[in-house]
mmCIF file of C-alpha atoms and ligand atoms in Angstrom:
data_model
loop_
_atom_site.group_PDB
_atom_site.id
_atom_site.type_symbol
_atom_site.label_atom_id
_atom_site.label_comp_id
_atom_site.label_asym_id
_atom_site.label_seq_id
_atom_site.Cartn_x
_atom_site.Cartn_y
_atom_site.Cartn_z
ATOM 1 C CA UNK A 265 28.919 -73.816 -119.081
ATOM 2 C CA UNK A 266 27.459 -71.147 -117.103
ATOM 3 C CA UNK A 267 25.194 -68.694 -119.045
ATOM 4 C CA UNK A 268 23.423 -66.853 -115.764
ATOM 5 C CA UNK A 269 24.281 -66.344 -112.024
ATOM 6 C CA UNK A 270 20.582 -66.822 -111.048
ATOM 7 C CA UNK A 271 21.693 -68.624 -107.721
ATOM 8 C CA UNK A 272 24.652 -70.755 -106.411
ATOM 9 C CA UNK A 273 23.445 -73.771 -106.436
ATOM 10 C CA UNK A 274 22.920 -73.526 -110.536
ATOM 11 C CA UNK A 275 27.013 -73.757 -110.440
ATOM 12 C CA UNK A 276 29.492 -76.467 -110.180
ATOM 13 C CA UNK A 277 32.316 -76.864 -107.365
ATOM 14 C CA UNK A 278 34.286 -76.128 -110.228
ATOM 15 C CA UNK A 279 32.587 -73.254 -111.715
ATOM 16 C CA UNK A 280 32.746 -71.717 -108.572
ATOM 17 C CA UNK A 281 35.989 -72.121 -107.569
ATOM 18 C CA UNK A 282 37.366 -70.375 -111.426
ATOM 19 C CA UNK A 283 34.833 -67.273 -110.307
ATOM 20 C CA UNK A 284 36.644 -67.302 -106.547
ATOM 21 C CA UNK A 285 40.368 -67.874 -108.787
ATOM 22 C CA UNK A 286 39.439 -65.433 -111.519
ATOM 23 C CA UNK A 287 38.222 -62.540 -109.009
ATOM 24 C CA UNK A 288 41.831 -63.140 -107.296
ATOM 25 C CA UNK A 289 43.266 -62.270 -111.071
ATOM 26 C CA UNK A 290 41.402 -59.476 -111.356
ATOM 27 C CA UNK A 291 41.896 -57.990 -107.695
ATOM 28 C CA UNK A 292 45.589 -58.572 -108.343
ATOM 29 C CA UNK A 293 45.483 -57.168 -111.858
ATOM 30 C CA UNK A 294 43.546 -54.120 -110.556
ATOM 31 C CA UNK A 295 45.982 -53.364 -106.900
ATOM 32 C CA UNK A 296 49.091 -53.058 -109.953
ATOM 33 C CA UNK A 297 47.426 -51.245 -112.362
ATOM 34 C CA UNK A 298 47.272 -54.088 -115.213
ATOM 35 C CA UNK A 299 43.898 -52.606 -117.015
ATOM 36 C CA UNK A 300 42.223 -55.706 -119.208
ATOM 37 C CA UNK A 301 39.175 -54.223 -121.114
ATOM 38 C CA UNK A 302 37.805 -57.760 -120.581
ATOM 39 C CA UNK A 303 34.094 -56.278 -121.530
ATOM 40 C CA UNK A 304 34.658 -53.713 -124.002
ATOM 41 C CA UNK A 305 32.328 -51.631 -125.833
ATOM 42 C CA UNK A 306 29.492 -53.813 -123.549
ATOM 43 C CA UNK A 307 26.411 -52.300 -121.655
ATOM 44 C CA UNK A 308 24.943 -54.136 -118.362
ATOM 45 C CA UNK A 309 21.376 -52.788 -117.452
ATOM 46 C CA UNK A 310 21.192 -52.740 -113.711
ATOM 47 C CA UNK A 311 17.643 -53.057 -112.690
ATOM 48 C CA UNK A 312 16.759 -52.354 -109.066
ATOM 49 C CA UNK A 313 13.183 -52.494 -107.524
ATOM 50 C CA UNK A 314 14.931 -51.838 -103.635
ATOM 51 C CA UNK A 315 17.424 -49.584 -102.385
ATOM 52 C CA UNK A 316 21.570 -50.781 -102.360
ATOM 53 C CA UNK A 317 24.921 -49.117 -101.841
ATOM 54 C CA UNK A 318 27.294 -52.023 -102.161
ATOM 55 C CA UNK A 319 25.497 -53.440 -105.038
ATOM 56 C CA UNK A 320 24.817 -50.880 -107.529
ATOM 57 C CA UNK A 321 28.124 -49.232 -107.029
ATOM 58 C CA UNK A 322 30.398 -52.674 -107.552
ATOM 59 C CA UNK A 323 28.948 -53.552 -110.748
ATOM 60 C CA UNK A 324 28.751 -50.174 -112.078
ATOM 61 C CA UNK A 325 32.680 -49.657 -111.251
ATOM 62 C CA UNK A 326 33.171 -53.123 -112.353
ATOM 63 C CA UNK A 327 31.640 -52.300 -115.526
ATOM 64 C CA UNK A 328 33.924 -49.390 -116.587
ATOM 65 C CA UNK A 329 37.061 -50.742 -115.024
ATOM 66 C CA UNK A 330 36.382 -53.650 -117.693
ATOM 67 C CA UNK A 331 36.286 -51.512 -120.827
ATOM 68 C CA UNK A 332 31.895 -51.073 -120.358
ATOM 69 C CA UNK A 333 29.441 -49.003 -119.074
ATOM 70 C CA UNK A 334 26.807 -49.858 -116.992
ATOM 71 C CA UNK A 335 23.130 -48.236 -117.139
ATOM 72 C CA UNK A 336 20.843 -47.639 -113.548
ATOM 73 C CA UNK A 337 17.473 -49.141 -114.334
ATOM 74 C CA UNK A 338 15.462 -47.839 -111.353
ATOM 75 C CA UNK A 339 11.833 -49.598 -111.432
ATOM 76 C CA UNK A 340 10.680 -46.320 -110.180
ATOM 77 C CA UNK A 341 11.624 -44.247 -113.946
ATOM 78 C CA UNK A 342 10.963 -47.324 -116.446
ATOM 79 C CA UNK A 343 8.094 -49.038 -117.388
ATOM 80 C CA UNK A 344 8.566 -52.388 -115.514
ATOM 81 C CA UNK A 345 7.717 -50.156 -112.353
ATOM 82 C CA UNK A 346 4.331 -49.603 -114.377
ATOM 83 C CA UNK A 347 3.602 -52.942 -115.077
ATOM 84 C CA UNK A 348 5.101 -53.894 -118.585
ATOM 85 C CA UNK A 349 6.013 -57.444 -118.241
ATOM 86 C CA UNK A 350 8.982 -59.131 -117.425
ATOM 87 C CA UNK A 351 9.277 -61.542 -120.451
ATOM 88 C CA UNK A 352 8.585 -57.769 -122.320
ATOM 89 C CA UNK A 353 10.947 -56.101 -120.581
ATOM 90 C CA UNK A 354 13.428 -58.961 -121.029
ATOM 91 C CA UNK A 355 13.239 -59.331 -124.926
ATOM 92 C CA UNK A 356 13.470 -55.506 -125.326
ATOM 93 C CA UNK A 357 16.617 -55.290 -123.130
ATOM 94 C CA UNK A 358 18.272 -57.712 -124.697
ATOM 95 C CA UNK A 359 18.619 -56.414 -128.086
ATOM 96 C CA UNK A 360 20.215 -53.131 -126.767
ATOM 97 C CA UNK A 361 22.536 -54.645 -123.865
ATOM 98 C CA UNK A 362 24.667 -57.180 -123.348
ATOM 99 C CA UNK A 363 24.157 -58.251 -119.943
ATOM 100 C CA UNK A 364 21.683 -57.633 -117.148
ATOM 101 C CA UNK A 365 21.970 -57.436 -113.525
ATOM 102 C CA UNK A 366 18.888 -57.228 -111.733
ATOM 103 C CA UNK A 367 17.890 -56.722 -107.490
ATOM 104 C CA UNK A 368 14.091 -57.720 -106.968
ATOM 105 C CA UNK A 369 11.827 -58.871 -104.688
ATOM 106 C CA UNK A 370 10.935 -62.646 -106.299
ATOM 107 C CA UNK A 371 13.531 -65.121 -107.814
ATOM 108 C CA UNK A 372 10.759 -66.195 -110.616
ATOM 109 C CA UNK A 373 11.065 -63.117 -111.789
ATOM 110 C CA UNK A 374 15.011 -63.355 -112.604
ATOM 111 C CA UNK A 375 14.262 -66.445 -113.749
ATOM 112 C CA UNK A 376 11.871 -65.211 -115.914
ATOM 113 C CA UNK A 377 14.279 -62.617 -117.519
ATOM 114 C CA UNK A 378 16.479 -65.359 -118.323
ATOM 115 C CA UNK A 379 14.234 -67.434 -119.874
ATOM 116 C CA UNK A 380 12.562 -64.948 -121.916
ATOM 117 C CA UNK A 381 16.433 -62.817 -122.577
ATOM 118 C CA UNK A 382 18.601 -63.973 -124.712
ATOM 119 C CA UNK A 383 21.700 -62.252 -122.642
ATOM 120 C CA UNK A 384 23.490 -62.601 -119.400
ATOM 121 C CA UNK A 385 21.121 -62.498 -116.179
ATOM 122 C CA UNK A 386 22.696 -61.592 -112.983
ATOM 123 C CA UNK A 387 20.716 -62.126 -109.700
ATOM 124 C CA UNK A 388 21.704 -58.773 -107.489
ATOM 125 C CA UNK A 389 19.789 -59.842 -104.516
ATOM 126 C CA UNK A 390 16.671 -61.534 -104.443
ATOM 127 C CA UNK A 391 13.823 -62.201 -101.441
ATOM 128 C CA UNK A 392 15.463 -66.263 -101.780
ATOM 129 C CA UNK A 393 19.074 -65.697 -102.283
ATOM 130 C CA UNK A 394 22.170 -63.213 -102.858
ATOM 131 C CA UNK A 395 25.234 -65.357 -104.800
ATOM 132 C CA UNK A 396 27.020 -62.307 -105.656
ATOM 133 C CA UNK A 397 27.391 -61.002 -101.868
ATOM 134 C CA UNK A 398 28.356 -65.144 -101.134
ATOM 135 C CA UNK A 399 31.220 -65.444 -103.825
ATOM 136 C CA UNK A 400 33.029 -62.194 -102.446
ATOM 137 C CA UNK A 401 32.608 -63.830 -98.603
ATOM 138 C CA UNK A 402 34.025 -67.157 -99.902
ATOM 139 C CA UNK A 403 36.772 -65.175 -101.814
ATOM 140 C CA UNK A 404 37.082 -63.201 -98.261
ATOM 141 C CA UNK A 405 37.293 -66.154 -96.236
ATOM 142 C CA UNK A 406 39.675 -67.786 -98.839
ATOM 143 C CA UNK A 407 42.033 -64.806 -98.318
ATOM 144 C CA UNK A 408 41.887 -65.003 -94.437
ATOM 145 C CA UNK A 409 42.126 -68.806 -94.191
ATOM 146 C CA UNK A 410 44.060 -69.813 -97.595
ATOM 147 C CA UNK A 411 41.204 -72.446 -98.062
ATOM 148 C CA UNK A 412 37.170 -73.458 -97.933
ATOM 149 C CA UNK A 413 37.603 -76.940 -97.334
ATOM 150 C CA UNK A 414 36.505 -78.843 -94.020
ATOM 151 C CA UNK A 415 36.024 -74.909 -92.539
ATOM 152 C CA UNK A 416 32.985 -74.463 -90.208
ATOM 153 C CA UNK A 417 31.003 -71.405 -91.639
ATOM 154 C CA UNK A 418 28.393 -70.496 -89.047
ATOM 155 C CA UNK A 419 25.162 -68.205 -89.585
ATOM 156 C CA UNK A 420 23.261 -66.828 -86.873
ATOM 157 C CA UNK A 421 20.013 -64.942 -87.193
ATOM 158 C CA UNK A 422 16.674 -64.971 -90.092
ATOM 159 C CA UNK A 423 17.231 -67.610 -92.318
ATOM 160 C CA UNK A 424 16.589 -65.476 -95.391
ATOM 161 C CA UNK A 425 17.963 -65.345 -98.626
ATOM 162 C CA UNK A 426 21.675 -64.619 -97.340
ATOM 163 C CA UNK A 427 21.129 -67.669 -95.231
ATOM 164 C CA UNK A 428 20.336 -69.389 -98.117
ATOM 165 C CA UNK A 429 23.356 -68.304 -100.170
ATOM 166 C CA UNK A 430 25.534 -69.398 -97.541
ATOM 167 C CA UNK A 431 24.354 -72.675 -97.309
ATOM 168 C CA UNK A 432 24.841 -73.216 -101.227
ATOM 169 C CA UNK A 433 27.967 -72.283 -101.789
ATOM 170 C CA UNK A 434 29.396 -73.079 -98.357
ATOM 171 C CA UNK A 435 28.097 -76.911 -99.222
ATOM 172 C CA UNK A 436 29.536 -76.539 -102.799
ATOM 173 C CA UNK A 437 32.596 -75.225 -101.322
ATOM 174 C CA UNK A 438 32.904 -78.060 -98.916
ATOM 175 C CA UNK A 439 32.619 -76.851 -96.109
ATOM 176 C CA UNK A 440 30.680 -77.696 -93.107
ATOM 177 C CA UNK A 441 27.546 -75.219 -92.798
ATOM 178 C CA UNK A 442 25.547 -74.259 -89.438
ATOM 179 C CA UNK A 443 22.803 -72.304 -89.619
ATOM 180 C CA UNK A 444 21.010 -70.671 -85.958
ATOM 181 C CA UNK A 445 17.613 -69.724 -86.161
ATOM 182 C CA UNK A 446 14.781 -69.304 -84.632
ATOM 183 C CA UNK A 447 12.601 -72.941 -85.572
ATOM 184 C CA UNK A 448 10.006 -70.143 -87.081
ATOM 185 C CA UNK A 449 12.188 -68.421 -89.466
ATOM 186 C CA UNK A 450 14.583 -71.234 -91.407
ATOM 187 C CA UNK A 451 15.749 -71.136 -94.263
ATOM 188 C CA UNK A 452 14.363 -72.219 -97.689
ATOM 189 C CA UNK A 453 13.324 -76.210 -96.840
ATOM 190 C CA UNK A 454 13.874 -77.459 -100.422
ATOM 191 C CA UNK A 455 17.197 -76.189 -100.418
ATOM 192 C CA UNK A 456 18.147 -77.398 -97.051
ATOM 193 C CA UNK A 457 16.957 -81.032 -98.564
ATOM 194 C CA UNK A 458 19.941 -80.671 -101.450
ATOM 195 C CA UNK A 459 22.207 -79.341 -98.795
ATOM 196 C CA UNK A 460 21.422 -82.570 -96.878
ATOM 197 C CA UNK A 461 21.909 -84.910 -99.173
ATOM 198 C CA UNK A 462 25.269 -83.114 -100.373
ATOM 199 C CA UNK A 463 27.532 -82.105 -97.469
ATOM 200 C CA UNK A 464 27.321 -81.099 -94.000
ATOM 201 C CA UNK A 465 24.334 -78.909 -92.648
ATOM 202 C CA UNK A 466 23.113 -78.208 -89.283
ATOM 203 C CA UNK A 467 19.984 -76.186 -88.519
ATOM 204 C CA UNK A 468 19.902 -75.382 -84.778
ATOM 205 C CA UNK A 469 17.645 -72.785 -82.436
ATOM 206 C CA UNK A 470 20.677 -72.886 -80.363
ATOM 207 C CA UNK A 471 23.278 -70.672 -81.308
ATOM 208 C CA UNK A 472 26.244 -71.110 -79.172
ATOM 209 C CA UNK A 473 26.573 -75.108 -80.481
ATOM 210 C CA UNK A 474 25.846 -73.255 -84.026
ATOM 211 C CA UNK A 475 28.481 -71.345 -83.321
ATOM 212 C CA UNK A 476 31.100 -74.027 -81.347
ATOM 213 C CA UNK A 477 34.210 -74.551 -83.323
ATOM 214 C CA UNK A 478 33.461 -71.835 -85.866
ATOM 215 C CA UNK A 479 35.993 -70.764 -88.382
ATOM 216 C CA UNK A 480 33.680 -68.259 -89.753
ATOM 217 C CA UNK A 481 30.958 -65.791 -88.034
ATOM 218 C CA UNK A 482 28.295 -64.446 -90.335
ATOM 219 C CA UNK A 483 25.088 -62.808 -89.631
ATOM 220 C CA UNK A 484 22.660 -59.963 -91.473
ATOM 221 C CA UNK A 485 19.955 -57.816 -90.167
ATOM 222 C CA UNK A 486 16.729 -59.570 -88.518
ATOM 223 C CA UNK A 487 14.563 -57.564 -91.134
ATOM 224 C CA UNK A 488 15.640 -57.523 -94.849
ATOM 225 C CA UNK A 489 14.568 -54.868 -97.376
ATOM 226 C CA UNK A 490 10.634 -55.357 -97.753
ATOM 227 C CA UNK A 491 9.778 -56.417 -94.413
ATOM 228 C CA UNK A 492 10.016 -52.667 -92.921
ATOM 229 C CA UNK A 493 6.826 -53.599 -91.449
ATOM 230 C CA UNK A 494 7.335 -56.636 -89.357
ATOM 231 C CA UNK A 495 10.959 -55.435 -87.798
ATOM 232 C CA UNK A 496 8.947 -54.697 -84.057
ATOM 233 C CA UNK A 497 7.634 -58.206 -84.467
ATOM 234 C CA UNK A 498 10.708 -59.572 -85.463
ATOM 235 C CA UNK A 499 12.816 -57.534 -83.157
ATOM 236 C CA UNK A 500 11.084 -59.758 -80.387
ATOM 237 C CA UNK A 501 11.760 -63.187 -82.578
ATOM 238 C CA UNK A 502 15.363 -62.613 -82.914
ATOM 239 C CA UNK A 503 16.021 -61.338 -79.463
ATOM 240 C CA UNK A 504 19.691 -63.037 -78.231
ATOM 241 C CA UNK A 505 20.349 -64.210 -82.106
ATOM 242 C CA UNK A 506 23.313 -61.868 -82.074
ATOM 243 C CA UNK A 507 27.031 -61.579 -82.654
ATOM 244 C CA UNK A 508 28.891 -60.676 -79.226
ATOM 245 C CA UNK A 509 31.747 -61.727 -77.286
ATOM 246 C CA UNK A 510 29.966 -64.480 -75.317
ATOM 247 C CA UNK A 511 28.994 -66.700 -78.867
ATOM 248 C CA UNK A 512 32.410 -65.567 -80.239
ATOM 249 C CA UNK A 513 34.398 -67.218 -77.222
ATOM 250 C CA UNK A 514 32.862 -70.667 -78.333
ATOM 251 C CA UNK A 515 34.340 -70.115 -81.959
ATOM 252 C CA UNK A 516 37.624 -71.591 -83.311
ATOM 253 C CA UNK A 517 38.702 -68.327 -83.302
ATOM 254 C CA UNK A 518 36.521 -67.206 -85.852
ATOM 255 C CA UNK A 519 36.563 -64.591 -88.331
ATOM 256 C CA UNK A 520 33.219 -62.672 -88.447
ATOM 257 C CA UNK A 521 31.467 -61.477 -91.903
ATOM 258 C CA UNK A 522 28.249 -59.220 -92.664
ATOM 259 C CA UNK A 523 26.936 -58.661 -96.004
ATOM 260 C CA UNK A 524 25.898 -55.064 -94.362
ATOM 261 C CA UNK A 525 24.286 -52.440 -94.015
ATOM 262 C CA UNK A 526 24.553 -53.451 -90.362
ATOM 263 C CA UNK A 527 22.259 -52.780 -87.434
ATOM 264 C CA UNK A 528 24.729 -52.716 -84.566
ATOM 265 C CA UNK A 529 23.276 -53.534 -81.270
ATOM 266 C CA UNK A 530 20.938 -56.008 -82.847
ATOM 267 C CA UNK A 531 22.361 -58.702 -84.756
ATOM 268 C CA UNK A 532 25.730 -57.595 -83.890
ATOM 269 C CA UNK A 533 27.508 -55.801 -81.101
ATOM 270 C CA UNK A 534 29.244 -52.679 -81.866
ATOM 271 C CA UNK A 535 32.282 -54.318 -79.921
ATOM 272 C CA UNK A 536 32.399 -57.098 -82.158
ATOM 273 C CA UNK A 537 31.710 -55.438 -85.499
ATOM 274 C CA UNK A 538 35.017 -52.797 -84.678
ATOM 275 C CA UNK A 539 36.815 -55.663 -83.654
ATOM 276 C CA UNK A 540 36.437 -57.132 -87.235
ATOM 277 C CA UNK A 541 36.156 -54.361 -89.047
ATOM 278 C CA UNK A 542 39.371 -54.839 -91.199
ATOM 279 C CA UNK A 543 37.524 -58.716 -92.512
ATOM 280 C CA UNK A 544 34.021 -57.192 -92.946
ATOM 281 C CA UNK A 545 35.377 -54.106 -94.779
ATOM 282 C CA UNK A 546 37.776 -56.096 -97.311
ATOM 283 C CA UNK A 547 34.518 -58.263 -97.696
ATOM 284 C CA UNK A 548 32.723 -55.427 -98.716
ATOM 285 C CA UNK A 549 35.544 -54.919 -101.522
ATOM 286 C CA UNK A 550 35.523 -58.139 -102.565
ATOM 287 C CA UNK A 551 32.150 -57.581 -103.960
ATOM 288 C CA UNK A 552 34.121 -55.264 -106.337
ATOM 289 C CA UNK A 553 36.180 -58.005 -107.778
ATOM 290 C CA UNK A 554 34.286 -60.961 -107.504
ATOM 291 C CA UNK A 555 31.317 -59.253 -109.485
ATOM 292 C CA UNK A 556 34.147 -58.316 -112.363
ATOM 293 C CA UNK A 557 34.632 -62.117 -112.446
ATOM 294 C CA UNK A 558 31.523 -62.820 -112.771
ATOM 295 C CA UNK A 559 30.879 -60.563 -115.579
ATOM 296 C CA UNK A 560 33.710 -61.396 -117.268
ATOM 297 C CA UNK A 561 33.055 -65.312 -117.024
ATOM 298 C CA UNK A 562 29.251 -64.658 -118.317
ATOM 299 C CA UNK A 563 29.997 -61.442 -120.814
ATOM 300 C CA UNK A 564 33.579 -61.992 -122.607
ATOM 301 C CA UNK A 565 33.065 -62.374 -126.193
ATOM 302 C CA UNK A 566 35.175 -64.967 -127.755
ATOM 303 C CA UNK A 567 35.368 -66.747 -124.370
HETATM 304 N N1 CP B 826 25.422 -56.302 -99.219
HETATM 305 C C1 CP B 826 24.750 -55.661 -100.183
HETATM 306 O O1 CP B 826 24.241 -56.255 -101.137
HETATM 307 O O2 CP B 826 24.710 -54.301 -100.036
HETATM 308 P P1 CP B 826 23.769 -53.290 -100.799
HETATM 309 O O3 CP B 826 22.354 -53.579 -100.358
HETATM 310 O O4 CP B 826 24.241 -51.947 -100.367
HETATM 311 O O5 CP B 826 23.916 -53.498 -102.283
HETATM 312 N N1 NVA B 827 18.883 -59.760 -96.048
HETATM 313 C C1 NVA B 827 19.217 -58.418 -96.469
HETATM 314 C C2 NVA B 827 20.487 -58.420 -97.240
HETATM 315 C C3 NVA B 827 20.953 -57.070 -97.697
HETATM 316 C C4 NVA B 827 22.208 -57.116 -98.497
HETATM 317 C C5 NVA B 827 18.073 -57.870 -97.297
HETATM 318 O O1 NVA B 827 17.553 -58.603 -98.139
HETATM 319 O O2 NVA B 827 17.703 -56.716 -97.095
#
């Protein structure tokens, strides 16, 4: 029984798949007006130590389409910016709210609010991984394709911590996962061991056989939030890891996916964004929905 989304790999196939079926519910629910006030009279605490659009706006939304309200936690204007602990912080919070979502820098530190909390903990993005941003792709791609099954899913570019969302929940999805990047920036090793020993990975410096025979297209920017400072360096270490219409021709016709924001003319061509704008868009949705599900999976009382 799931009490946290700390990352994907903490789920079952089957937990996963009733967030993917329940986030179709409520997308459904929401596009004919059916309200269900799944959550209530609840609070989530949304703590963010770095910036987000996407994030902080789905889960707020999500909150008061479900009955809630949802509180912005900025590190900047409370104390955990000034150095109160986490395990504090975390048995504070959770005798006022009911649920906390939380975008940081390191995963111990969400781990840490679960272990010390005594409420739902929701990973918003971490320097390791981003689950919430992965379930709305797989609903996405679900939508697009009908099912996850035996699909190729293909990432090209830093193997960071959407790379290493991908490759859980693609793997727990069954499908077959393909990751190109440069040999100096893969993604997390101990991870890639369970993804091994549990489906079908592929780690390759060469993206076009990364890409051969792709169903899916996914990449992110070559410098993630906190490495400001290394994007010249890195700009030179991803050179040629993008998205354009020379990889796509070697894909199964592929759909293409970005968690955005999006840095067009480096990890993806402008040409190839537009041309998939209507996929990348409704992914961007998704988040909407699929975070509702996963609130309402972790928060309903009585459940
Ligand atoms: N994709 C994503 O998480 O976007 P934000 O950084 O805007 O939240
Ligand atoms: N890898 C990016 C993802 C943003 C949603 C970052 O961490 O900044």
């Amino acid at each position: 029984m799931m009490k946290h989304l700390l990352k994907l790999q903490d789920l079952t196939p089957d937990e996963l798949t009733g967030i993917l079926n329940l986030a179709d519910q409520l997308k459904y629910e929401k596009k004919h007006n059916i309200a269900h006030e799944h959550l209530k009279g609840q609070t989530l605490g949304m703590i963010f130590t770095k910036s987000s659009t996407r994030t902080r706006v789905s889960f707020e939304v999500g909150m008061y389409q479900l009955g809630g309200s949802a509180l912005f936690l900025s590190d900047k204007d409370i104390q955990l910016g000034r150095g109160e602990p986490i395990k504090d912080t975390a048995r504070v919070l959770s005798r006022m709210l009911d649920g906390i979502m939380i975008r940081t820098f390191a995963q111990q530190d969400v781990e840490d609010l679960a272990t010390y909390g005594s409420i739902p903990i929701i990973n918003g993005l971490t320097d390791y991984c981003h689950p919430c941003q992965v379930l709305a792709d797989l609903m996405t791609i679900r939508e697009y394709k009908q099912s996850l099954k035996g699909l190729k899913f293909t990432f090209i570019g830093d193997g960071n911590n959407m790379a290493n969302s991908i490759i859980a929940g693609g793997i727990l999805s069954g499908m077959k996962v393909a990751i190109g990047c440069p040999d100096n920036h893969r993604p997390d090793e101990k991870l890639c061991e369970w993804a091994y020993k549990s489906g079908d990975l592929t780690i390759t410096s060469d993206i076009m056989s990364a890409a051969e025979g792709a169903d899916v297209i996914y990449t992110d920017v070559w410098a993630s939030m906190g490495q400001e400072g290394e994007a010249e360096q890195r700009r030179k270490d991803f050179a040629g890891y993008q998205v354009n219409d020379k990889l796509m021709s070697v894909t199964n016709n592929a759909m293409v996916l970005h968690c955005l924001p999006a840095h067009r003319g480096e990890e993806i061509t402008d040409e190839v964004f537009e041309a998939h704008a209507n996929e990348i868009f409704d992914e961007a949705e998704n988040r909407l929905h699929a975070e509702k599900a996963v609130m309402v999976k972790l928060m309903k009382k009585g459940k």
